[in-house]
Amino acid sequence: MQRFEDFGLSTEMLNALSKKGFEEPSEIQKLVVPELLKERTHLIGQAQTGTGKTAAFGIPILETIDADKTVRALILAPTRELANQVSDEIYSLKGEKDIKVLAVYGGASIENQIKRLKAGVDIVVGTPGRVMDLINKKVLKVNGLDYFVLDEADEMLNMGFLEDIEEILEKTNDEKKMLFFSATIPKAILAIAKRFMPEHKLLKVEKKELTTNLTEQIYYEVKQEDKFEALCRVLDYEQNFYGIVFCRTKSEVDDVTNKLKARNYDAECIHGDITQALRQKALDLFKKQILTILVATDVAARGIDVSNLTHVINYSIPQEAESYVHRIGRTGRAGHRGIAITFVTPREASKLAQIKRVTKTDIKREDIPNVEEILEAKKEALVAYVDEIIKESDFNAYEELAQRLIEGRDARQVLASVLRHVYEDEFLPDNYNEIADVKVKINDKTRLFIALGSKDGYNVGRLLDLLNKKARTPGRKVKDVKIMDKYSFITVPLQEAEYIMRALNSKKDAKPLVEEATGSRNGGGEKSGKKSDRRRDRKGRKKSSDKKSGKSGKKSDKSSKGKKDKKTRKVKK
Ligand code: ADP
Ligand code: MG
């Protein structure tokens, strides 16, 4: 079954789908929707972020529940944004059907939510904390559920919601079916699935090419203290920047955002400590591309469905290769070209190596744009912008003033003065700070601890044999073998370490046989200050012209924003 029409959906649903512009079901929808329409069953659905998992469970829920204004489906989501997003998506899918959908989460008035619940609701989408509250207040009744859904299940567990989820589940009726949806299925999810739904279907969409060829992936070698300067250079160099800057922690998000604002960039941020209203506002502006720089943590940005970004900046390299994929998946989609830039400090080198390995993509080293390049790019953009205004003859209000200014004056000097007045130091090299050169050594080694020693019958030869047999690691790649009574140590290249751990740590074992000895990675060392001229010609990747034409609708926003910035800058001085 390849089309929505083949699923036997109601007319209301088909209308809603066509109104939403869904032409055909996504892969996960093709798997899940017919399955749930055929019979209610426990199910785990796995597919990458942005592949339409919401509709995969939303469509069958909307099609099969009794819409009698008692809660028939309870959907848990990890954050308020996601709860809102899921409820919006379901609301738009319900079309003409008389089904009430309500999102409940902390940070919004509980009285309103109570009022709505009392008035009768069919589908509740909520964050665990608020859902618990409402259950305890006896206004949310969860003993008549047809469905219990965990959305972004992996993230829910990451965020420590397991106990809340269990507590909520205890209050629910036995007959309900449970649906878990997630981009990844870590063991912990399988474990709770096993506990709560002994028989379930596992439907998953194998990860396609992790990244598309439309996303160019590069990294910059940079010292931690130069990251911010590097970010500013990227923002200035890329004239049509529309992207997310990913940071590791909330405080880093705040820090970067505040510094950006101080330098007159129009940036906003989202993370868990920011009020719902403010987050929503930032998101709305960002989606409309009025705001073009969003600084975020992984969790806050998780699942936010913007996909046409020109840039994803990994200000801090993600801890997991999975997050890297999620992050950069927001660019280079739907025919939009995108660039993913990862800042890598020497200490983060091993993470980069790991990401390269897991994603099997080449992340190319590039040089941070230097000051001349940036200024040149800015000048080019200004010229193009002026040409455009002339073409649209959008300057009439100023013609008279222009005439007055050039009368009796040298036109070039007049223009230069006006430019200086408007741009101040913006086209001057002093506007930028130095960035120290730093070398990031990627192919480093790691020391592994192996829980096998001489008491288990191992000597050097036997251990090498084992590694060779199980992980196909050639003996020459294994260095500094040390065999103790009950365990051993070896040093291997990171890539081999990955193979070895995967091969020797069988899935069922609670305690892994092989682990990285802590603090073993040498991370390449801080070999900074070595001035090697490795600037390359970056012209090749300056697709400014095609990006411009692709996003011309944004021009005016951007320019008016630019003007506003100038004003703020004036006031500041
Ligand atoms: P996930 O939960 O897998 O990350 P979402 O459910 O948030 O993905 O969907 C991502 C985006 O794709 C949303 O904007 C959604 O409306 C859209 N979408 C979902 N299914 C389809 C479809 N069949 N055709 C077109 N767009 C779709
Ligand atoms: Mg989702």
Coordinates of C-alpha atoms and ligand atoms in Angstrom, one line a residue:
M1 CA 0.0 0.0 0.0
Q2 CA 1.7 3.1 -1.2
R3 CA -1.0 5.8 -1.1
F4 CA -3.2 7.2 1.6
E5 CA -6.2 6.3 -0.5
D6 CA -5.2 2.6 -0.2
F7 CA -5.4 2.7 3.6
G8 CA -9.2 2.8 3.7
L9 CA -9.2 6.1 5.5
S10 CA -12.3 8.2 6.2
T11 CA -13.2 11.0 3.8
E12 CA -12.6 13.5 6.6
M13 CA -9.1 12.2 7.0
L14 CA -8.3 12.2 3.3
N15 CA -9.5 15.7 3.1
A16 CA -7.4 16.8 6.1
L17 CA -4.4 15.1 4.6
S18 CA -4.8 16.8 1.3
K19 CA -5.3 20.1 3.0
K20 CA -2.1 19.6 4.8
G21 CA -0.4 18.9 1.5
F22 CA 0.6 15.3 2.4
E23 CA 0.8 13.7 -1.0
E24 CA 1.9 10.2 0.0
P25 CA 2.6 8.5 3.3
S26 CA 6.1 8.5 4.6
E27 CA 7.9 5.2 5.1
I28 CA 7.1 4.9 8.8
Q29 CA 3.4 5.8 8.0
K30 CA 3.3 3.1 5.4
L31 CA 4.3 0.6 8.0
V32 CA 2.4 1.8 11.0
V33 CA -0.9 3.2 9.7
P34 CA -2.2 0.0 8.0
E35 CA -1.0 -2.1 10.9
L36 CA -2.9 -0.1 13.5
L37 CA -6.0 0.2 11.4
K38 CA -6.0 -3.6 10.9
E39 CA -5.9 -4.3 14.6
R40 CA -5.1 -2.5 17.8
T41 CA -1.7 -3.8 19.0
H42 CA 1.2 -2.8 21.1
L43 CA 3.8 -1.3 18.9
I44 CA 7.2 0.3 18.7
G45 CA 7.9 2.6 15.8
Q46 CA 11.3 3.7 14.9
A47 CA 12.3 6.2 12.3
Q48 CA 14.6 9.2 12.0
T49 CA 13.5 12.6 13.2
G50 CA 11.4 14.4 10.7
T51 CA 9.9 11.4 9.0
G52 CA 6.3 11.9 10.1
K53 CA 6.1 9.7 13.2
T54 CA 3.4 11.9 14.6
A55 CA 1.0 11.3 11.8
A56 CA 2.0 7.6 11.9
F57 CA 0.3 7.2 15.2
G58 CA -2.0 10.3 14.9
I59 CA -3.9 9.0 11.9
P60 CA -4.9 5.6 13.2
I61 CA -5.7 7.1 16.6
L62 CA -8.0 9.7 15.0
E63 CA -9.6 7.0 12.8
T64 CA -10.3 4.4 15.5
I65 CA -11.1 6.0 18.8
D66 CA -14.7 6.5 20.0
A67 CA -14.9 10.2 20.1
D68 CA -17.2 10.4 23.2
K69 CA -15.3 13.2 25.0
T70 CA -13.6 10.9 27.5
V71 CA -9.9 10.6 27.2
R72 CA -9.2 7.8 24.7
A73 CA -5.6 8.6 23.8
L74 CA -2.9 9.9 26.1
I75 CA 0.3 10.9 24.4
L76 CA 3.4 11.8 26.4
A77 CA 6.1 14.0 25.0
P78 CA 9.3 15.1 26.6
T79 CA 9.0 18.9 26.2
R80 CA 6.3 21.5 26.0
E81 CA 7.3 22.4 22.4
L82 CA 6.9 18.8 21.4
A83 CA 3.6 18.4 23.2
N84 CA 2.4 21.5 21.3
Q85 CA 3.8 20.3 18.1
V86 CA 2.2 16.9 18.4
S87 CA -1.2 18.3 19.4
D88 CA -1.1 20.8 16.5
E89 CA -0.3 18.1 14.1
I90 CA -3.1 15.9 15.4
Y91 CA -5.5 18.8 15.4
S92 CA -4.8 19.5 11.8
L93 CA -5.2 15.9 10.9
K94 CA -8.6 15.6 12.5
G95 CA -10.1 17.9 9.9
E96 CA -13.9 18.0 10.2
K97 CA -14.1 15.3 12.8
D98 CA -15.6 16.2 16.1
I99 CA -12.6 15.2 18.2
K100 CA -11.2 17.4 20.9
V101 CA -7.4 17.5 21.3
L102 CA -5.7 19.2 24.2
A103 CA -2.1 19.8 25.0
V104 CA -1.2 20.0 28.7
Y105 CA 2.2 21.0 30.1
G106 CA 3.7 23.0 32.9
G107 CA 4.3 26.7 32.5
A108 CA 0.8 27.2 31.2
S109 CA -2.3 27.9 33.2
I110 CA -3.5 24.7 34.9
E111 CA -7.0 26.2 35.4
N112 CA -7.5 26.5 31.7
Q113 CA -6.4 22.9 31.2
I114 CA -8.7 21.8 33.9
K115 CA -11.6 23.7 32.4
R116 CA -10.9 22.2 29.0
L117 CA -10.6 18.7 30.5
K118 CA -13.9 19.1 32.3
A119 CA -15.6 20.2 29.1
G120 CA -14.6 16.9 27.5
V121 CA -11.5 15.9 25.6
D122 CA -10.7 12.9 23.4
I123 CA -7.0 13.1 23.0
V124 CA -4.5 14.5 25.5
V125 CA -1.0 15.3 24.6
G126 CA 1.2 16.3 27.6
T127 CA 4.5 16.3 29.4
P128 CA 4.8 13.8 32.2
G129 CA 4.8 16.2 35.1
R130 CA 1.7 18.1 34.2
V131 CA -0.1 14.9 33.2
M132 CA 0.7 13.5 36.7
D133 CA -0.6 16.6 38.3
L134 CA -3.9 16.5 36.4
I135 CA -4.4 12.8 37.1
N136 CA -3.8 13.4 40.8
K137 CA -6.2 16.3 40.8
K138 CA -8.7 13.7 39.4
V139 CA -9.5 15.9 36.4
L140 CA -7.6 13.8 33.9
K141 CA -9.1 10.3 33.8
V142 CA -6.9 7.7 32.2
N143 CA -8.9 4.6 32.9
G144 CA -10.6 4.4 29.6
L145 CA -7.7 4.7 27.2
D146 CA -7.6 3.1 23.9
Y147 CA -4.0 4.2 23.4
F148 CA -1.1 5.2 25.5
V149 CA 1.7 6.8 23.4
L150 CA 5.2 7.6 24.3
D151 CA 6.6 10.0 21.7
E152 CA 10.3 10.6 21.5
A153 CA 10.7 7.7 23.9
D154 CA 14.4 7.7 23.8
E155 CA 14.5 11.4 24.8
M156 CA 11.9 10.8 27.6
L157 CA 14.2 8.2 29.1
N158 CA 17.3 10.5 28.6
M159 CA 15.5 13.1 30.5
G160 CA 14.8 10.8 33.4
F161 CA 11.0 10.5 33.0
L162 CA 11.0 6.7 33.5
E163 CA 9.5 6.9 37.0
D164 CA 6.9 9.4 36.0
I165 CA 5.9 7.2 33.0
E166 CA 5.6 4.2 35.3
E167 CA 3.5 6.1 37.7
I168 CA 1.2 7.3 35.0
L169 CA 0.9 3.9 33.5
E170 CA -0.2 2.4 36.9
K171 CA -3.2 4.7 36.8
T172 CA -4.3 3.6 33.3
N173 CA -6.6 0.8 32.3
D174 CA -5.2 -2.6 31.3
E175 CA -6.9 -2.9 27.9
K176 CA -5.1 0.1 26.3
K177 CA -2.6 -0.4 23.6
M178 CA 0.8 1.1 23.9
L179 CA 2.7 2.8 21.2
F180 CA 6.3 3.9 21.6
F181 CA 7.8 6.1 19.0
S182 CA 11.4 7.1 18.8
A183 CA 14.2 8.0 16.5
T184 CA 16.5 5.5 18.3
I185 CA 15.7 2.4 20.3
P186 CA 18.2 2.1 23.1
K187 CA 18.2 -1.0 25.3
A188 CA 16.3 0.8 28.0
I189 CA 13.3 1.2 25.8
L190 CA 13.3 -2.4 24.8
A191 CA 13.5 -3.2 28.5
I192 CA 10.5 -1.2 29.5
A193 CA 8.7 -2.4 26.4
K194 CA 9.3 -5.9 27.5
R195 CA 7.9 -5.1 30.9
F196 CA 4.8 -3.3 29.9
M197 CA 4.0 -4.9 26.6
P198 CA 5.3 -8.4 26.4
E199 CA 3.9 -8.8 22.9
H200 CA 4.5 -6.0 20.6
K201 CA 5.3 -5.3 17.0
L202 CA 8.6 -3.5 16.2
L203 CA 8.2 -1.5 13.0
K204 CA 11.3 0.4 11.9
V205 CA 12.5 2.3 8.9
E206 CA 16.1 1.5 8.4
K207 CA 18.2 4.6 8.4
K208 CA 18.8 5.7 4.9
E209 CA 22.0 7.5 4.0
L210 CA 22.5 9.3 7.2
T211 CA 23.1 12.5 5.5
T212 CA 22.1 13.8 2.1
N213 CA 24.4 15.0 -0.5
L214 CA 22.8 18.3 -0.2
T215 CA 24.4 18.9 3.1
E216 CA 28.0 19.8 3.0
Q217 CA 29.7 18.8 6.2
I218 CA 32.8 20.6 7.3
Y219 CA 34.6 21.2 10.6
Y220 CA 36.7 24.0 11.8
E221 CA 39.7 23.5 14.2
V222 CA 39.3 26.1 16.9
K223 CA 40.3 26.7 20.4
Q224 CA 37.5 26.8 22.9
E225 CA 38.1 30.5 23.6
D226 CA 38.0 31.3 19.9
K227 CA 34.7 29.6 19.2
F228 CA 32.6 32.7 19.6
E229 CA 34.8 34.7 17.2
A230 CA 34.6 31.9 14.7
L231 CA 30.8 31.9 15.0
C232 CA 30.7 35.6 14.3
R233 CA 32.8 35.1 11.2
V234 CA 30.6 32.4 9.9
L235 CA 27.5 34.6 10.4
D236 CA 29.1 37.5 8.7
Y237 CA 30.6 35.4 5.9
E238 CA 27.3 33.6 5.1
Q239 CA 25.1 36.4 4.0
N240 CA 21.9 34.4 4.0
F241 CA 22.4 32.6 7.2
Y242 CA 19.3 30.8 8.5
G243 CA 20.3 28.3 11.0
I244 CA 20.5 26.8 14.5
V245 CA 23.6 27.1 16.7
F246 CA 23.8 24.0 18.8
C247 CA 25.4 24.2 22.3
R248 CA 25.9 21.6 24.9
T249 CA 24.4 23.2 27.9
K250 CA 21.8 25.7 28.8
S251 CA 24.4 28.1 30.2
E252 CA 26.4 27.8 27.0
V253 CA 23.2 28.7 25.1
D254 CA 22.7 31.7 27.3
D255 CA 26.3 32.8 27.0
V256 CA 26.4 32.5 23.2
T257 CA 23.1 34.3 22.8
N258 CA 24.0 37.1 25.0
K259 CA 27.3 37.7 23.3
L260 CA 25.6 37.6 19.9
K261 CA 23.1 40.2 21.0
A262 CA 25.9 42.3 22.4
R263 CA 27.4 42.3 18.9
N264 CA 24.1 43.2 17.4
Y265 CA 23.2 39.9 15.9
D266 CA 19.5 39.2 15.9
A267 CA 19.6 35.9 17.8
E268 CA 17.3 34.2 20.2
C269 CA 17.6 31.0 22.2
I270 CA 15.6 28.1 23.4
H271 CA 16.3 25.7 26.2
G272 CA 14.5 24.1 29.1
D273 CA 14.8 27.0 31.6
I274 CA 13.2 29.6 29.3
T275 CA 9.5 30.2 29.7
Q276 CA 7.1 28.5 27.4
A277 CA 5.8 31.8 26.1
L278 CA 9.2 33.0 25.2
R279 CA 10.3 29.8 23.6
Q280 CA 7.2 29.7 21.5
K281 CA 7.7 33.2 20.4
A282 CA 11.3 32.6 19.4
L283 CA 10.2 29.5 17.5
D284 CA 7.4 31.2 15.7
L285 CA 9.7 34.0 14.6
F286 CA 12.3 31.5 13.6
K287 CA 9.9 29.4 11.5
K288 CA 8.8 32.5 9.7
Q289 CA 12.5 33.3 9.1
I290 CA 12.1 36.7 10.7
L291 CA 14.6 35.5 13.2
T292 CA 17.4 33.8 11.4
I293 CA 19.8 32.7 14.2
L294 CA 18.5 30.3 16.9
V295 CA 20.7 29.1 19.6
A296 CA 19.6 25.8 21.2
T297 CA 20.4 22.7 23.2
D298 CA 19.7 19.4 21.6
V299 CA 16.8 18.7 23.8
A300 CA 15.0 22.0 23.2
A301 CA 15.5 21.6 19.5
R302 CA 14.6 18.0 19.4
G303 CA 11.8 17.3 16.9
I304 CA 11.3 20.9 16.0
D305 CA 10.3 20.6 12.4
V306 CA 12.3 23.2 10.5
S307 CA 14.1 21.5 7.7
N308 CA 15.1 24.2 5.3
L309 CA 18.0 25.7 7.2
T310 CA 21.0 27.0 5.3
H311 CA 23.2 26.2 8.3
V312 CA 23.6 24.0 11.3
I313 CA 26.4 25.0 13.5
N314 CA 27.7 22.6 16.1
Y315 CA 29.2 25.1 18.5
S316 CA 29.8 22.2 20.7
I317 CA 30.3 18.9 19.2
P318 CA 27.4 16.5 20.1
Q319 CA 28.1 13.7 22.5
E320 CA 26.5 11.1 20.4
A321 CA 26.7 10.5 16.7
E322 CA 22.9 10.2 16.7
S323 CA 22.5 13.7 17.9
Y324 CA 24.9 14.9 15.2
V325 CA 22.7 13.2 12.6
H326 CA 19.6 14.8 14.1
R327 CA 21.1 18.2 14.2
I328 CA 22.4 18.3 10.7
G329 CA 19.2 16.6 9.4
R330 CA 17.6 20.0 9.6
T331 CA 19.5 21.3 6.7
G332 CA 20.0 20.0 3.2
R333 CA 16.5 18.7 2.9
A334 CA 13.8 19.2 0.4
G335 CA 16.1 20.5 -2.3
H336 CA 17.6 23.1 -0.1
R337 CA 21.3 23.2 0.0
G338 CA 22.8 23.2 3.5
I339 CA 26.0 23.4 5.3
A340 CA 26.8 21.8 8.6
I341 CA 29.7 23.3 10.4
T342 CA 31.2 21.7 13.5
F343 CA 33.6 23.5 15.7
V344 CA 36.2 21.1 17.0
T345 CA 38.7 21.8 19.7
P346 CA 41.6 19.4 20.3
R347 CA 39.8 17.9 23.2
E348 CA 36.8 17.2 21.0
A349 CA 38.8 15.4 18.3
S350 CA 38.0 11.9 19.4
K351 CA 34.2 12.8 19.3
L352 CA 34.7 14.0 15.7
A353 CA 36.5 10.8 14.9
Q354 CA 33.6 8.8 16.4
I355 CA 31.0 10.7 14.5
K356 CA 32.8 10.3 11.2
R357 CA 33.0 6.6 11.8
V358 CA 29.4 6.1 12.9
T359 CA 27.9 8.3 10.2
K360 CA 30.3 7.0 7.6
T361 CA 30.5 10.4 6.1
D362 CA 33.4 12.5 5.3
I363 CA 33.4 15.7 7.3
K364 CA 36.0 17.9 5.7
R365 CA 38.3 20.2 7.4
E366 CA 38.0 23.7 6.2
D367 CA 39.5 27.0 7.3
I368 CA 37.6 29.5 9.3
P369 CA 37.0 32.4 6.9
N370 CA 39.6 35.0 7.3
V371 CA 38.9 38.7 7.7
E372 CA 39.6 39.6 4.1
E373 CA 37.3 36.9 2.8
I374 CA 34.6 38.0 5.1
L375 CA 34.9 41.7 4.2
E376 CA 34.9 40.7 0.5
A377 CA 31.8 38.6 1.0
K378 CA 30.1 41.5 2.8
K379 CA 31.0 43.9 0.0
E380 CA 29.8 41.5 -2.7
A381 CA 26.5 41.2 -0.8
L382 CA 26.2 44.9 -0.4
V383 CA 26.7 45.4 -4.1
A384 CA 24.2 42.7 -5.0
Y385 CA 21.8 44.3 -2.6
V386 CA 22.2 47.8 -4.1
D387 CA 21.7 46.3 -7.5
E388 CA 18.5 44.8 -6.4
I389 CA 17.2 48.0 -4.9
I390 CA 18.0 49.8 -8.1
K391 CA 16.2 47.1 -10.1
E392 CA 13.1 47.5 -7.9
S393 CA 13.7 51.3 -7.8
D394 CA 12.8 51.1 -4.2
F395 CA 14.6 54.3 -3.2
N396 CA 12.3 57.0 -4.3
A397 CA 12.0 58.5 -0.9
Y398 CA 15.7 59.2 -1.0
E399 CA 16.1 60.6 -4.5
E400 CA 15.7 64.2 -3.5
L401 CA 18.2 63.8 -0.6
A402 CA 20.6 62.1 -2.9
Q403 CA 20.4 65.0 -5.3
R404 CA 21.0 67.5 -2.6
L405 CA 24.0 65.5 -1.4
I406 CA 25.8 65.3 -4.7
E407 CA 25.2 68.9 -5.6
G408 CA 28.6 70.6 -5.5
R409 CA 30.2 67.5 -4.0
D410 CA 32.2 64.7 -5.3
A411 CA 29.7 61.8 -5.7
R412 CA 32.3 59.2 -4.6
Q413 CA 33.1 61.1 -1.4
V414 CA 29.4 61.6 -0.7
L415 CA 28.7 57.9 -1.0
A416 CA 31.8 57.0 1.0
S417 CA 30.6 59.3 3.8
V418 CA 27.2 57.9 3.8
L419 CA 28.6 54.4 3.9
R420 CA 30.8 55.2 6.8
H421 CA 27.9 56.8 8.6
V422 CA 25.7 53.7 8.1
Y423 CA 28.3 51.0 8.5
E424 CA 30.7 52.6 10.9
D425 CA 33.5 50.0 11.5
E426 CA 31.6 47.2 10.0
F427 CA 33.7 46.9 6.9
L428 CA 37.0 47.4 8.8
P429 CA 39.3 44.6 9.7
D430 CA 39.5 45.8 13.3
N431 CA 35.9 44.6 13.7
Y432 CA 37.3 41.1 14.1
N433 CA 39.5 39.5 16.7
E434 CA 42.4 37.1 16.1
I435 CA 41.7 33.4 16.0
A436 CA 44.6 31.2 17.0
D437 CA 45.6 28.4 14.7
V438 CA 45.2 25.1 16.3
K439 CA 45.7 21.5 15.1
V440 CA 43.2 18.9 15.8
K441 CA 44.6 15.4 15.7
I442 CA 41.8 13.1 14.6
N443 CA 43.2 9.7 14.3
D444 CA 44.1 9.1 17.9
K445 CA 44.2 5.9 19.9
T446 CA 42.5 4.7 22.9
R447 CA 43.3 2.3 25.7
L448 CA 40.8 -0.5 26.2
F449 CA 40.1 -2.4 29.3
I450 CA 39.2 -6.0 28.6
A451 CA 37.7 -8.1 31.4
L452 CA 39.7 -11.2 30.4
G453 CA 43.0 -12.0 32.0
S454 CA 45.5 -14.8 32.6
K455 CA 43.1 -16.5 35.0
D456 CA 40.8 -16.9 32.0
G457 CA 43.5 -18.5 30.0
Y458 CA 44.7 -15.5 28.1
N459 CA 48.2 -14.5 27.2
V460 CA 49.3 -11.9 24.6
G461 CA 49.0 -14.3 21.7
R462 CA 45.6 -15.6 22.7
L463 CA 44.2 -12.2 23.2
L464 CA 45.4 -11.1 19.8
D465 CA 43.9 -14.2 18.4
L466 CA 40.6 -13.4 20.0
L467 CA 40.6 -9.8 18.7
N468 CA 41.5 -11.0 15.3
K469 CA 38.8 -13.6 15.2
K470 CA 36.0 -11.6 16.7
A471 CA 36.7 -8.1 15.6
R472 CA 39.1 -8.8 12.7
T473 CA 41.6 -6.5 14.3
P474 CA 45.0 -7.2 12.9
G475 CA 47.6 -7.8 15.6
R476 CA 49.8 -5.0 14.3
K477 CA 47.2 -2.5 15.3
V478 CA 47.2 -3.6 18.9
K479 CA 49.9 -2.0 21.0
D480 CA 51.0 -2.1 24.7
V481 CA 49.2 -5.3 25.6
K482 CA 49.2 -5.8 29.3
I483 CA 47.7 -9.0 30.7
M484 CA 46.7 -9.1 34.4
D485 CA 45.1 -11.9 36.4
K486 CA 41.5 -10.9 35.7
Y487 CA 41.8 -8.3 33.0
S488 CA 43.9 -6.8 30.3
F489 CA 44.7 -3.5 28.7
I490 CA 45.4 -2.8 25.0
T491 CA 46.0 0.3 23.0
V492 CA 44.3 0.5 19.6
P493 CA 43.3 3.1 17.1
L494 CA 39.8 4.5 17.8
Q495 CA 38.3 2.9 14.8
E496 CA 39.4 -0.6 15.9
A497 CA 38.2 0.2 19.5
E498 CA 34.8 0.7 18.1
Y499 CA 34.8 -2.7 16.2
I500 CA 36.2 -4.5 19.2
M501 CA 33.7 -3.1 21.6
R502 CA 30.9 -3.9 19.3
A503 CA 32.1 -7.4 18.6
L504 CA 33.0 -8.4 22.1
N505 CA 30.2 -6.7 24.0
S506 CA 27.3 -9.0 23.2
K507 CA 24.0 -7.3 23.6
K508 CA 22.6 -9.3 26.4
D509 CA 25.5 -8.9 28.8
A510 CA 24.8 -6.4 31.5
K511 CA 28.4 -5.7 32.1
P512 CA 30.5 -5.1 29.0
L513 CA 33.5 -7.2 28.4
V514 CA 35.4 -4.3 26.9
E515 CA 35.4 -0.7 28.0
E516 CA 37.4 2.3 27.3
A517 CA 39.9 2.9 30.1
T518 CA 38.9 6.3 31.4
G519 CA 40.9 9.3 30.4
S520 CA 42.8 7.2 27.9
R521 CA 42.3 9.3 24.9
N522 CA 45.1 11.6 24.1
G523 CA 42.9 14.0 22.2
G524 CA 45.7 15.2 20.1
G525 CA 47.2 17.5 22.7
E526 CA 47.0 21.3 22.7
K527 CA 49.5 22.0 20.0
S528 CA 48.4 25.5 19.4
G529 CA 50.2 28.5 18.2
K530 CA 51.8 26.8 15.3
K531 CA 51.3 29.1 12.5
S532 CA 50.8 27.1 9.4
D533 CA 49.4 28.8 6.5
R534 CA 46.7 26.5 5.4
R535 CA 44.2 29.0 4.1
R536 CA 42.6 27.5 1.1
D537 CA 40.5 29.2 -1.5
R538 CA 37.0 29.1 -0.2
K539 CA 35.4 30.6 -3.3
G540 CA 34.4 27.1 -4.3
R541 CA 31.8 26.8 -1.6
K542 CA 30.4 30.2 -1.8
K543 CA 27.1 29.4 -3.4
S544 CA 25.9 32.8 -2.6
S545 CA 24.2 33.3 -5.9
D546 CA 22.1 30.2 -5.9
K547 CA 21.3 30.5 -2.3
K548 CA 20.1 34.0 -2.9
S549 CA 17.8 33.2 -5.7
G550 CA 16.4 30.3 -3.7
K551 CA 15.6 32.4 -0.7
S552 CA 14.8 35.7 -2.3
G553 CA 11.5 36.0 -0.4
K554 CA 13.6 36.7 2.7
K555 CA 15.6 39.5 1.4
S556 CA 13.5 42.3 2.6
D557 CA 13.2 40.9 6.1
K558 CA 16.9 40.5 6.3
S559 CA 17.6 44.0 5.0
S560 CA 15.1 45.6 7.3
K561 CA 16.6 43.7 10.2
G562 CA 20.0 44.9 9.0
K563 CA 18.9 48.5 9.2
K564 CA 17.4 48.0 12.6
D565 CA 20.7 46.6 13.7
K566 CA 22.5 49.7 12.4
K567 CA 20.2 51.8 14.5
T568 CA 20.8 49.9 17.6
R569 CA 24.5 50.1 17.0
K570 CA 24.3 53.9 16.7
V571 CA 22.5 54.3 19.9
K572 CA 25.0 52.1 21.7
K573 CA 27.9 54.3 20.8
Ligands
ADP1 P1 9.0 13.0 13.5 O1 8.1 12.9 14.7 O2 9.3 11.7 12.9 O3 10.3 13.7 13.8 P2 7.0 14.8 12.5 O4 5.8 13.9 12.8 O5 7.2 15.9 13.4 O6 8.3 13.9 12.4 O7 6.9 15.3 11.0 C1 7.8 16.2 10.4 C2 7.2 17.0 9.4 O8 6.8 16.3 8.3 C3 5.9 17.7 9.9 O9 5.9 19.1 9.4 C4 4.8 16.9 9.2 O10 3.6 17.7 9.0 C5 5.4 16.5 7.9 N1 4.9 15.3 7.4 C6 4.5 14.2 8.1 N2 4.0 13.2 7.3 C7 4.1 13.8 6.0 C8 3.7 13.3 4.7 N3 3.2 12.0 4.5 N4 3.9 14.1 3.7 C9 4.4 15.3 3.8 N5 4.8 15.9 5.0 C10 4.6 15.1 6.1
MG2 MG 8.2 13.4 16.6

